[in-house]
Amino acid sequence: MEYGKHQAPVRYEGGDGCITALVRIPVRIVVLVLVLPVRMIWDALVVGARAADRILLRPLGRALAWLGEVLVVIPARWLYAQVLTPLGHGLRRLAMAVFVWPWVALWRYVVVPGVRYGIVVPVTWLYARVLTPIGHGLRWVRRALVDPAGRGIATAVKWLLTALLVLPAVLLWRYVLKPLGLAAAWLVEHLIVLPLAWTYRELLTPLGHGLAWFLDLLVRGVEAGCRGLWAAVRWLATVLVVAPVAWVYRRILTPVGREIAAAFGVAWRVAGFVSRAVGRALVWLAWHLVGAPAAWAYRAVCTPVGHFLRDAVFVPAGRAARAVGRTARQTLRAARETVRQARRDAWRALVGGPREPEPREPGGVSARTLGSTTIVPSAAPDPEISLRKEKSVPQG
């Protein structure tokens, strides 16, 4: 009833008759019979995979990780830190000393001083003391002599070229070549261009228009025939092929496929319910046959026995072991102190110890004078208690 409440209502599309409803139930029963073993095998594999992952694969992975850490990572880290790093530092220093520092010293103490004092300084002195005065003198000669002479020569050459070349060429162009060109252009325009233009406009253009009209009419007729032929072929293909195929797909294949898919979905869900019910039954049997007796034995037998062993055996044994450990540590500490003292005495007997300070002779006893708390080293010692002398008083 709960499954019927939560299950979505089955929607029947329009067009499904009583035959479809009658065929649906047997099809679903057959599909359920086929799918149920597959679903049970699938659920068993899922449960087995989860149990194997939790019981076997995770501890195995942790063990492999620990083994990799102990056998590979820690030795590799120690090898890198204790062997390869000092070796690399040593090789780097060796390479610097063999390959780098000689070239650096050669460059710093041989090449740079040689280039500086052998090439740069002489070239700088030559440029500053020889080439610069020569250049200044040549610049003065150019400004004072060469530039005026050059300007005069350029003016004379310019006047000569203008008189000999430019002026005759201008006169030839203006009075000979230009009139001849204008005459030739007039002749070409009236004898060639105007006849050709009249021929193109009056003859070739109407002829081209007529030819284009004819070709357009011909192309339109061909296109109309092709469109009619294509329409006929398309109508025949639609009537003979597309319409039957569409009818078969819509009326036969689609309902059959929908029913088969719905049957597989329902069968898979029902098989899941059945598989879970079987699994719960197996778990119930395993608990009542194995789990409950084992829990009772653990709770009623193993726990009291364990408490008794803990209180009667393990706790006194632990205390005794701790006491023995303390005694052994104290004994080892005393033995180490004895060995250390014996070693120190033996070393002092073989080599000798530090010289002890000699006792000083007492120069005098510091005493306090009567009636004062100051200690005077040179004062004579007086007794701490001295009786005051009393005068005798005659009697009578």
PDB file of N, CA and C in Angstrom, residues 41-107:
ATOM      1  N   ILE A  41      21.866 -10.005  -8.599  1.00  0.00           N
ATOM      2  CA  ILE A  41      23.320 -10.124  -8.784  1.00  0.00           C
ATOM      3  C   ILE A  41      23.984  -8.756  -8.650  1.00  0.00           C
ATOM      4  N   TRP A  42      23.332  -7.746  -9.204  1.00  0.00           N
ATOM      5  CA  TRP A  42      23.877  -6.383  -9.126  1.00  0.00           C
ATOM      6  C   TRP A  42      23.948  -5.900  -7.675  1.00  0.00           C
ATOM      7  N   ASP A  43      22.861  -6.108  -6.902  1.00  0.00           N
ATOM      8  CA  ASP A  43      22.880  -5.696  -5.499  1.00  0.00           C
ATOM      9  C   ASP A  43      23.923  -6.468  -4.707  1.00  0.00           C
ATOM     10  N   ALA A  44      24.069  -7.773  -4.994  1.00  0.00           N
ATOM     11  CA  ALA A  44      25.096  -8.559  -4.298  1.00  0.00           C
ATOM     12  C   ALA A  44      26.494  -8.049  -4.615  1.00  0.00           C
ATOM     13  N   LEU A  45      26.733  -7.715  -5.889  1.00  0.00           N
ATOM     14  CA  LEU A  45      28.042  -7.174  -6.265  1.00  0.00           C
ATOM     15  C   LEU A  45      28.302  -5.832  -5.589  1.00  0.00           C
ATOM     16  N   VAL A  46      27.258  -4.985  -5.507  1.00  0.00           N
ATOM     17  CA  VAL A  46      27.436  -3.676  -4.846  1.00  0.00           C
ATOM     18  C   VAL A  46      27.787  -3.861  -3.379  1.00  0.00           C
ATOM     19  N   VAL A  47      27.028  -4.730  -2.682  1.00  0.00           N
ATOM     20  CA  VAL A  47      27.305  -4.974  -1.265  1.00  0.00           C
ATOM     21  C   VAL A  47      28.693  -5.593  -1.083  1.00  0.00           C
ATOM     22  N   GLY A  48      29.049  -6.562  -1.949  1.00  0.00           N
ATOM     23  CA  GLY A  48      30.375  -7.170  -1.852  1.00  0.00           C
ATOM     24  C   GLY A  48      31.490  -6.164  -2.109  1.00  0.00           C
ATOM     25  N   ALA A  49      31.269  -5.270  -3.097  1.00  0.00           N
ATOM     26  CA  ALA A  49      32.288  -4.255  -3.385  1.00  0.00           C
ATOM     27  C   ALA A  49      32.460  -3.299  -2.216  1.00  0.00           C
ATOM     28  N   ARG A  50      31.338  -2.885  -1.593  1.00  0.00           N
ATOM     29  CA  ARG A  50      31.446  -1.987  -0.434  1.00  0.00           C
ATOM     30  C   ARG A  50      32.145  -2.682   0.727  1.00  0.00           C
ATOM     31  N   ALA A  51      31.780  -3.953   0.979  1.00  0.00           N
ATOM     32  CA  ALA A  51      32.430  -4.677   2.072  1.00  0.00           C
ATOM     33  C   ALA A  51      33.918  -4.889   1.795  1.00  0.00           C
ATOM     34  N   ALA A  52      34.247  -5.235   0.544  1.00  0.00           N
ATOM     35  CA  ALA A  52      35.660  -5.428   0.199  1.00  0.00           C
ATOM     36  C   ALA A  52      36.440  -4.124   0.328  1.00  0.00           C
ATOM     37  N   ASP A  53      35.806  -3.021  -0.066  1.00  0.00           N
ATOM     38  CA  ASP A  53      36.477  -1.727   0.068  1.00  0.00           C
ATOM     39  C   ASP A  53      36.699  -1.375   1.528  1.00  0.00           C
ATOM     40  N   ARG A  54      35.716  -1.630   2.375  1.00  0.00           N
ATOM     41  CA  ARG A  54      35.838  -1.249   3.783  1.00  0.00           C
ATOM     42  C   ARG A  54      36.743  -2.208   4.548  1.00  0.00           C
ATOM     43  N   ILE A  55      36.712  -3.506   4.225  1.00  0.00           N
ATOM     44  CA  ILE A  55      37.431  -4.497   5.020  1.00  0.00           C
ATOM     45  C   ILE A  55      38.832  -4.750   4.472  1.00  0.00           C
ATOM     46  N   LEU A  56      38.971  -4.780   3.136  1.00  0.00           N
ATOM     47  CA  LEU A  56      40.231  -5.221   2.528  1.00  0.00           C
ATOM     48  C   LEU A  56      41.006  -4.073   1.893  1.00  0.00           C
ATOM     49  N   LEU A  57      40.321  -3.302   1.033  1.00  0.00           N
ATOM     50  CA  LEU A  57      41.067  -2.340   0.221  1.00  0.00           C
ATOM     51  C   LEU A  57      41.615  -1.181   1.047  1.00  0.00           C
ATOM     52  N   ARG A  58      40.783  -0.639   1.979  1.00  0.00           N
ATOM     53  CA  ARG A  58      41.287   0.481   2.778  1.00  0.00           C
ATOM     54  C   ARG A  58      42.448   0.082   3.685  1.00  0.00           C
ATOM     55  N   PRO A  59      42.332  -1.035   4.490  1.00  0.00           N
ATOM     56  CA  PRO A  59      43.525  -1.443   5.263  1.00  0.00           C
ATOM     57  C   PRO A  59      44.721  -1.784   4.391  1.00  0.00           C
ATOM     58  N   LEU A  60      44.454  -2.436   3.223  1.00  0.00           N
ATOM     59  CA  LEU A  60      45.562  -2.744   2.326  1.00  0.00           C
ATOM     60  C   LEU A  60      46.213  -1.460   1.813  1.00  0.00           C
ATOM     61  N   GLY A  61      45.377  -0.475   1.485  1.00  0.00           N
ATOM     62  CA  GLY A  61      45.939   0.800   1.031  1.00  0.00           C
ATOM     63  C   GLY A  61      46.751   1.483   2.114  1.00  0.00           C
ATOM     64  N   ARG A  62      46.219   1.474   3.375  1.00  0.00           N
ATOM     65  CA  ARG A  62      46.986   2.068   4.466  1.00  0.00           C
ATOM     66  C   ARG A  62      48.287   1.310   4.710  1.00  0.00           C
ATOM     67  N   ALA A  63      48.230  -0.027   4.628  1.00  0.00           N
ATOM     68  CA  ALA A  63      49.454  -0.810   4.827  1.00  0.00           C
ATOM     69  C   ALA A  63      50.474  -0.526   3.725  1.00  0.00           C
ATOM     70  N   LEU A  64      49.993  -0.465   2.472  1.00  0.00           N
ATOM     71  CA  LEU A  64      50.910  -0.158   1.373  1.00  0.00           C
ATOM     72  C   LEU A  64      51.486   1.244   1.506  1.00  0.00           C
ATOM     73  N   ALA A  65      50.634   2.184   1.968  1.00  0.00           N
ATOM     74  CA  ALA A  65      51.138   3.544   2.177  1.00  0.00           C
ATOM     75  C   ALA A  65      52.208   3.564   3.264  1.00  0.00           C
ATOM     76  N   TRP A  66      51.960   2.815   4.370  1.00  0.00           N
ATOM     77  CA  TRP A  66      52.959   2.751   5.438  1.00  0.00           C
ATOM     78  C   TRP A  66      54.249   2.099   4.950  1.00  0.00           C
ATOM     79  N   LEU A  67      54.121   0.995   4.198  1.00  0.00           N
ATOM     80  CA  LEU A  67      55.310   0.347   3.651  1.00  0.00           C
ATOM     81  C   LEU A  67      56.061   1.278   2.704  1.00  0.00           C
ATOM     82  N   GLY A  68      55.305   1.983   1.851  1.00  0.00           N
ATOM     83  CA  GLY A  68      55.977   2.939   0.958  1.00  0.00           C
ATOM     84  C   GLY A  68      56.678   4.037   1.729  1.00  0.00           C
ATOM     85  N   GLU A  69      56.011   4.510   2.829  1.00  0.00           N
ATOM     86  CA  GLU A  69      56.638   5.545   3.655  1.00  0.00           C
ATOM     87  C   GLU A  69      57.916   5.032   4.307  1.00  0.00           C
ATOM     88  N   VAL A  70      57.839   3.790   4.846  1.00  0.00           N
ATOM     89  CA  VAL A  70      58.992   3.252   5.579  1.00  0.00           C
ATOM     90  C   VAL A  70      60.103   2.818   4.642  1.00  0.00           C
ATOM     91  N   LEU A  71      59.749   2.154   3.532  1.00  0.00           N
ATOM     92  CA  LEU A  71      60.761   1.568   2.658  1.00  0.00           C
ATOM     93  C   LEU A  71      61.281   2.511   1.588  1.00  0.00           C
ATOM     94  N   VAL A  72      60.491   3.501   1.216  1.00  0.00           N
ATOM     95  CA  VAL A  72      60.891   4.349   0.083  1.00  0.00           C
ATOM     96  C   VAL A  72      61.074   5.803   0.508  1.00  0.00           C
ATOM     97  N   VAL A  73      60.026   6.375   1.133  1.00  0.00           N
ATOM     98  CA  VAL A  73      60.039   7.825   1.370  1.00  0.00           C
ATOM     99  C   VAL A  73      61.083   8.200   2.414  1.00  0.00           C
ATOM    100  N   ILE A  74      61.062   7.507   3.574  1.00  0.00           N
ATOM    101  CA  ILE A  74      62.021   7.845   4.637  1.00  0.00           C
ATOM    102  C   ILE A  74      63.462   7.596   4.185  1.00  0.00           C
ATOM    103  N   PRO A  75      63.814   6.413   3.563  1.00  0.00           N
ATOM    104  CA  PRO A  75      65.192   6.285   3.067  1.00  0.00           C
ATOM    105  C   PRO A  75      65.545   7.309   1.997  1.00  0.00           C
ATOM    106  N   ALA A  76      64.590   7.601   1.123  1.00  0.00           N
ATOM    107  CA  ALA A  76      64.881   8.599   0.090  1.00  0.00           C
ATOM    108  C   ALA A  76      65.099   9.977   0.703  1.00  0.00           C
ATOM    109  N   ARG A  77      64.261  10.330   1.715  1.00  0.00           N
ATOM    110  CA  ARG A  77      64.450  11.626   2.378  1.00  0.00           C
ATOM    111  C   ARG A  77      65.789  11.675   3.106  1.00  0.00           C
ATOM    112  N   TRP A  78      66.136  10.559   3.811  1.00  0.00           N
ATOM    113  CA  TRP A  78      67.428  10.527   4.490  1.00  0.00           C
ATOM    114  C   TRP A  78      68.579  10.591   3.494  1.00  0.00           C
ATOM    115  N   LEU A  79      68.466   9.834   2.399  1.00  0.00           N
ATOM    116  CA  LEU A  79      69.512   9.860   1.375  1.00  0.00           C
ATOM    117  C   LEU A  79      69.670  11.251   0.784  1.00  0.00           C
ATOM    118  N   TYR A  80      68.517  11.918   0.549  1.00  0.00           N
ATOM    119  CA  TYR A  80      68.589  13.270  -0.019  1.00  0.00           C
ATOM    120  C   TYR A  80      69.198  14.250   0.973  1.00  0.00           C
ATOM    121  N   ALA A  81      68.771  14.135   2.266  1.00  0.00           N
ATOM    122  CA  ALA A  81      69.223  15.122   3.242  1.00  0.00           C
ATOM    123  C   ALA A  81      70.658  14.860   3.692  1.00  0.00           C
ATOM    124  N   GLN A  82      71.047  13.578   3.833  1.00  0.00           N
ATOM    125  CA  GLN A  82      72.345  13.265   4.428  1.00  0.00           C
ATOM    126  C   GLN A  82      73.433  12.973   3.402  1.00  0.00           C
ATOM    127  N   VAL A  83      73.060  12.574   2.187  1.00  0.00           N
ATOM    128  CA  VAL A  83      74.068  12.172   1.196  1.00  0.00           C
ATOM    129  C   VAL A  83      74.057  13.099  -0.017  1.00  0.00           C
ATOM    130  N   LEU A  84      72.880  13.183  -0.651  1.00  0.00           N
ATOM    131  CA  LEU A  84      72.842  13.913  -1.915  1.00  0.00           C
ATOM    132  C   LEU A  84      73.038  15.413  -1.728  1.00  0.00           C
ATOM    133  N   THR A  85      72.443  15.985  -0.646  1.00  0.00           N
ATOM    134  CA  THR A  85      72.592  17.428  -0.442  1.00  0.00           C
ATOM    135  C   THR A  85      74.045  17.810  -0.167  1.00  0.00           C
ATOM    136  N   PRO A  86      74.754  17.154   0.807  1.00  0.00           N
ATOM    137  CA  PRO A  86      76.198  17.489   0.961  1.00  0.00           C
ATOM    138  C   PRO A  86      77.012  17.200  -0.299  1.00  0.00           C
ATOM    139  N   LEU A  87      76.702  16.073  -0.982  1.00  0.00           N
ATOM    140  CA  LEU A  87      77.425  15.771  -2.205  1.00  0.00           C
ATOM    141  C   LEU A  87      77.182  16.846  -3.271  1.00  0.00           C
ATOM    142  N   GLY A  88      75.922  17.307  -3.378  1.00  0.00           N
ATOM    143  CA  GLY A  88      75.628  18.371  -4.346  1.00  0.00           C
ATOM    144  C   GLY A  88      76.336  19.667  -3.992  1.00  0.00           C
ATOM    145  N   HIS A  89      76.349  20.007  -2.672  1.00  0.00           N
ATOM    146  CA  HIS A  89      77.073  21.220  -2.270  1.00  0.00           C
ATOM    147  C   HIS A  89      78.563  21.095  -2.590  1.00  0.00           C
ATOM    148  N   GLY A  90      79.114  19.911  -2.291  1.00  0.00           N
ATOM    149  CA  GLY A  90      80.529  19.721  -2.602  1.00  0.00           C
ATOM    150  C   GLY A  90      80.816  19.792  -4.095  1.00  0.00           C
ATOM    151  N   LEU A  91      79.961  19.136  -4.906  1.00  0.00           N
ATOM    152  CA  LEU A  91      80.147  19.193  -6.360  1.00  0.00           C
ATOM    153  C   LEU A  91      79.980  20.610  -6.881  1.00  0.00           C
ATOM    154  N   ARG A  92      79.031  21.375  -6.276  1.00  0.00           N
ATOM    155  CA  ARG A  92      78.869  22.756  -6.717  1.00  0.00           C
ATOM    156  C   ARG A  92      80.109  23.582  -6.399  1.00  0.00           C
ATOM    157  N   ARG A  93      80.633  23.411  -5.173  1.00  0.00           N
ATOM    158  CA  ARG A  93      81.846  24.147  -4.843  1.00  0.00           C
ATOM    159  C   ARG A  93      83.017  23.722  -5.728  1.00  0.00           C
ATOM    160  N   LEU A  94      83.111  22.394  -5.997  1.00  0.00           N
ATOM    161  CA  LEU A  94      84.180  21.904  -6.862  1.00  0.00           C
ATOM    162  C   LEU A  94      84.044  22.460  -8.276  1.00  0.00           C
ATOM    163  N   ALA A  95      82.796  22.452  -8.795  1.00  0.00           N
ATOM    164  CA  ALA A  95      82.580  22.998 -10.138  1.00  0.00           C
ATOM    165  C   ALA A  95      82.875  24.492 -10.190  1.00  0.00           C
ATOM    166  N   MET A  96      82.466  25.213  -9.116  1.00  0.00           N
ATOM    167  CA  MET A  96      82.792  26.644  -9.069  1.00  0.00           C
ATOM    168  C   MET A  96      84.300  26.849  -9.053  1.00  0.00           C
ATOM    169  N   ALA A  97      84.991  26.023  -8.250  1.00  0.00           N
ATOM    170  CA  ALA A  97      86.437  26.195  -8.152  1.00  0.00           C
ATOM    171  C   ALA A  97      87.164  25.788  -9.416  1.00  0.00           C
ATOM    172  N   VAL A  98      86.630  24.806 -10.152  1.00  0.00           N
ATOM    173  CA  VAL A  98      87.337  24.300 -11.337  1.00  0.00           C
ATOM    174  C   VAL A  98      86.924  25.036 -12.605  1.00  0.00           C
ATOM    175  N   PHE A  99      85.626  25.313 -12.763  1.00  0.00           N
ATOM    176  CA  PHE A  99      85.143  25.842 -14.040  1.00  0.00           C
ATOM    177  C   PHE A  99      84.790  27.322 -14.014  1.00  0.00           C
ATOM    178  N   VAL A 100      84.391  27.869 -12.867  1.00  0.00           N
ATOM    179  CA  VAL A 100      83.879  29.242 -12.833  1.00  0.00           C
ATOM    180  C   VAL A 100      84.923  30.233 -12.359  1.00  0.00           C
ATOM    181  N   TRP A 101      85.493  29.959 -11.170  1.00  0.00           N
ATOM    182  CA  TRP A 101      86.401  30.948 -10.607  1.00  0.00           C
ATOM    183  C   TRP A 101      87.649  31.190 -11.451  1.00  0.00           C
ATOM    184  N   PRO A 102      88.256  30.179 -12.130  1.00  0.00           N
ATOM    185  CA  PRO A 102      89.382  30.518 -13.030  1.00  0.00           C
ATOM    186  C   PRO A 102      88.999  31.500 -14.129  1.00  0.00           C
ATOM    187  N   TRP A 103      87.815  31.294 -14.739  1.00  0.00           N
ATOM    188  CA  TRP A 103      87.406  32.227 -15.794  1.00  0.00           C
ATOM    189  C   TRP A 103      87.078  33.594 -15.220  1.00  0.00           C
ATOM    190  N   VAL A 104      86.454  33.598 -14.014  1.00  0.00           N
ATOM    191  CA  VAL A 104      86.174  34.897 -13.381  1.00  0.00           C
ATOM    192  C   VAL A 104      87.466  35.627 -13.065  1.00  0.00           C
ATOM    193  N   ALA A 105      88.446  34.912 -12.507  1.00  0.00           N
ATOM    194  CA  ALA A 105      89.727  35.546 -12.211  1.00  0.00           C
ATOM    195  C   ALA A 105      90.434  35.995 -13.484  1.00  0.00           C
ATOM    196  N   LEU A 106      90.383  35.138 -14.531  1.00  0.00           N
ATOM    197  CA  LEU A 106      90.988  35.536 -15.809  1.00  0.00           C
ATOM    198  C   LEU A 106      90.340  36.795 -16.359  1.00  0.00           C
ATOM    199  N   TRP A 107      88.972  36.837 -16.301  1.00  0.00           N
ATOM    200  CA  TRP A 107      88.274  38.026 -16.799  1.00  0.00           C
ATOM    201  C   TRP A 107      88.550  39.256 -15.926  1.00  0.00           C
TER     202      TRP A 107
END
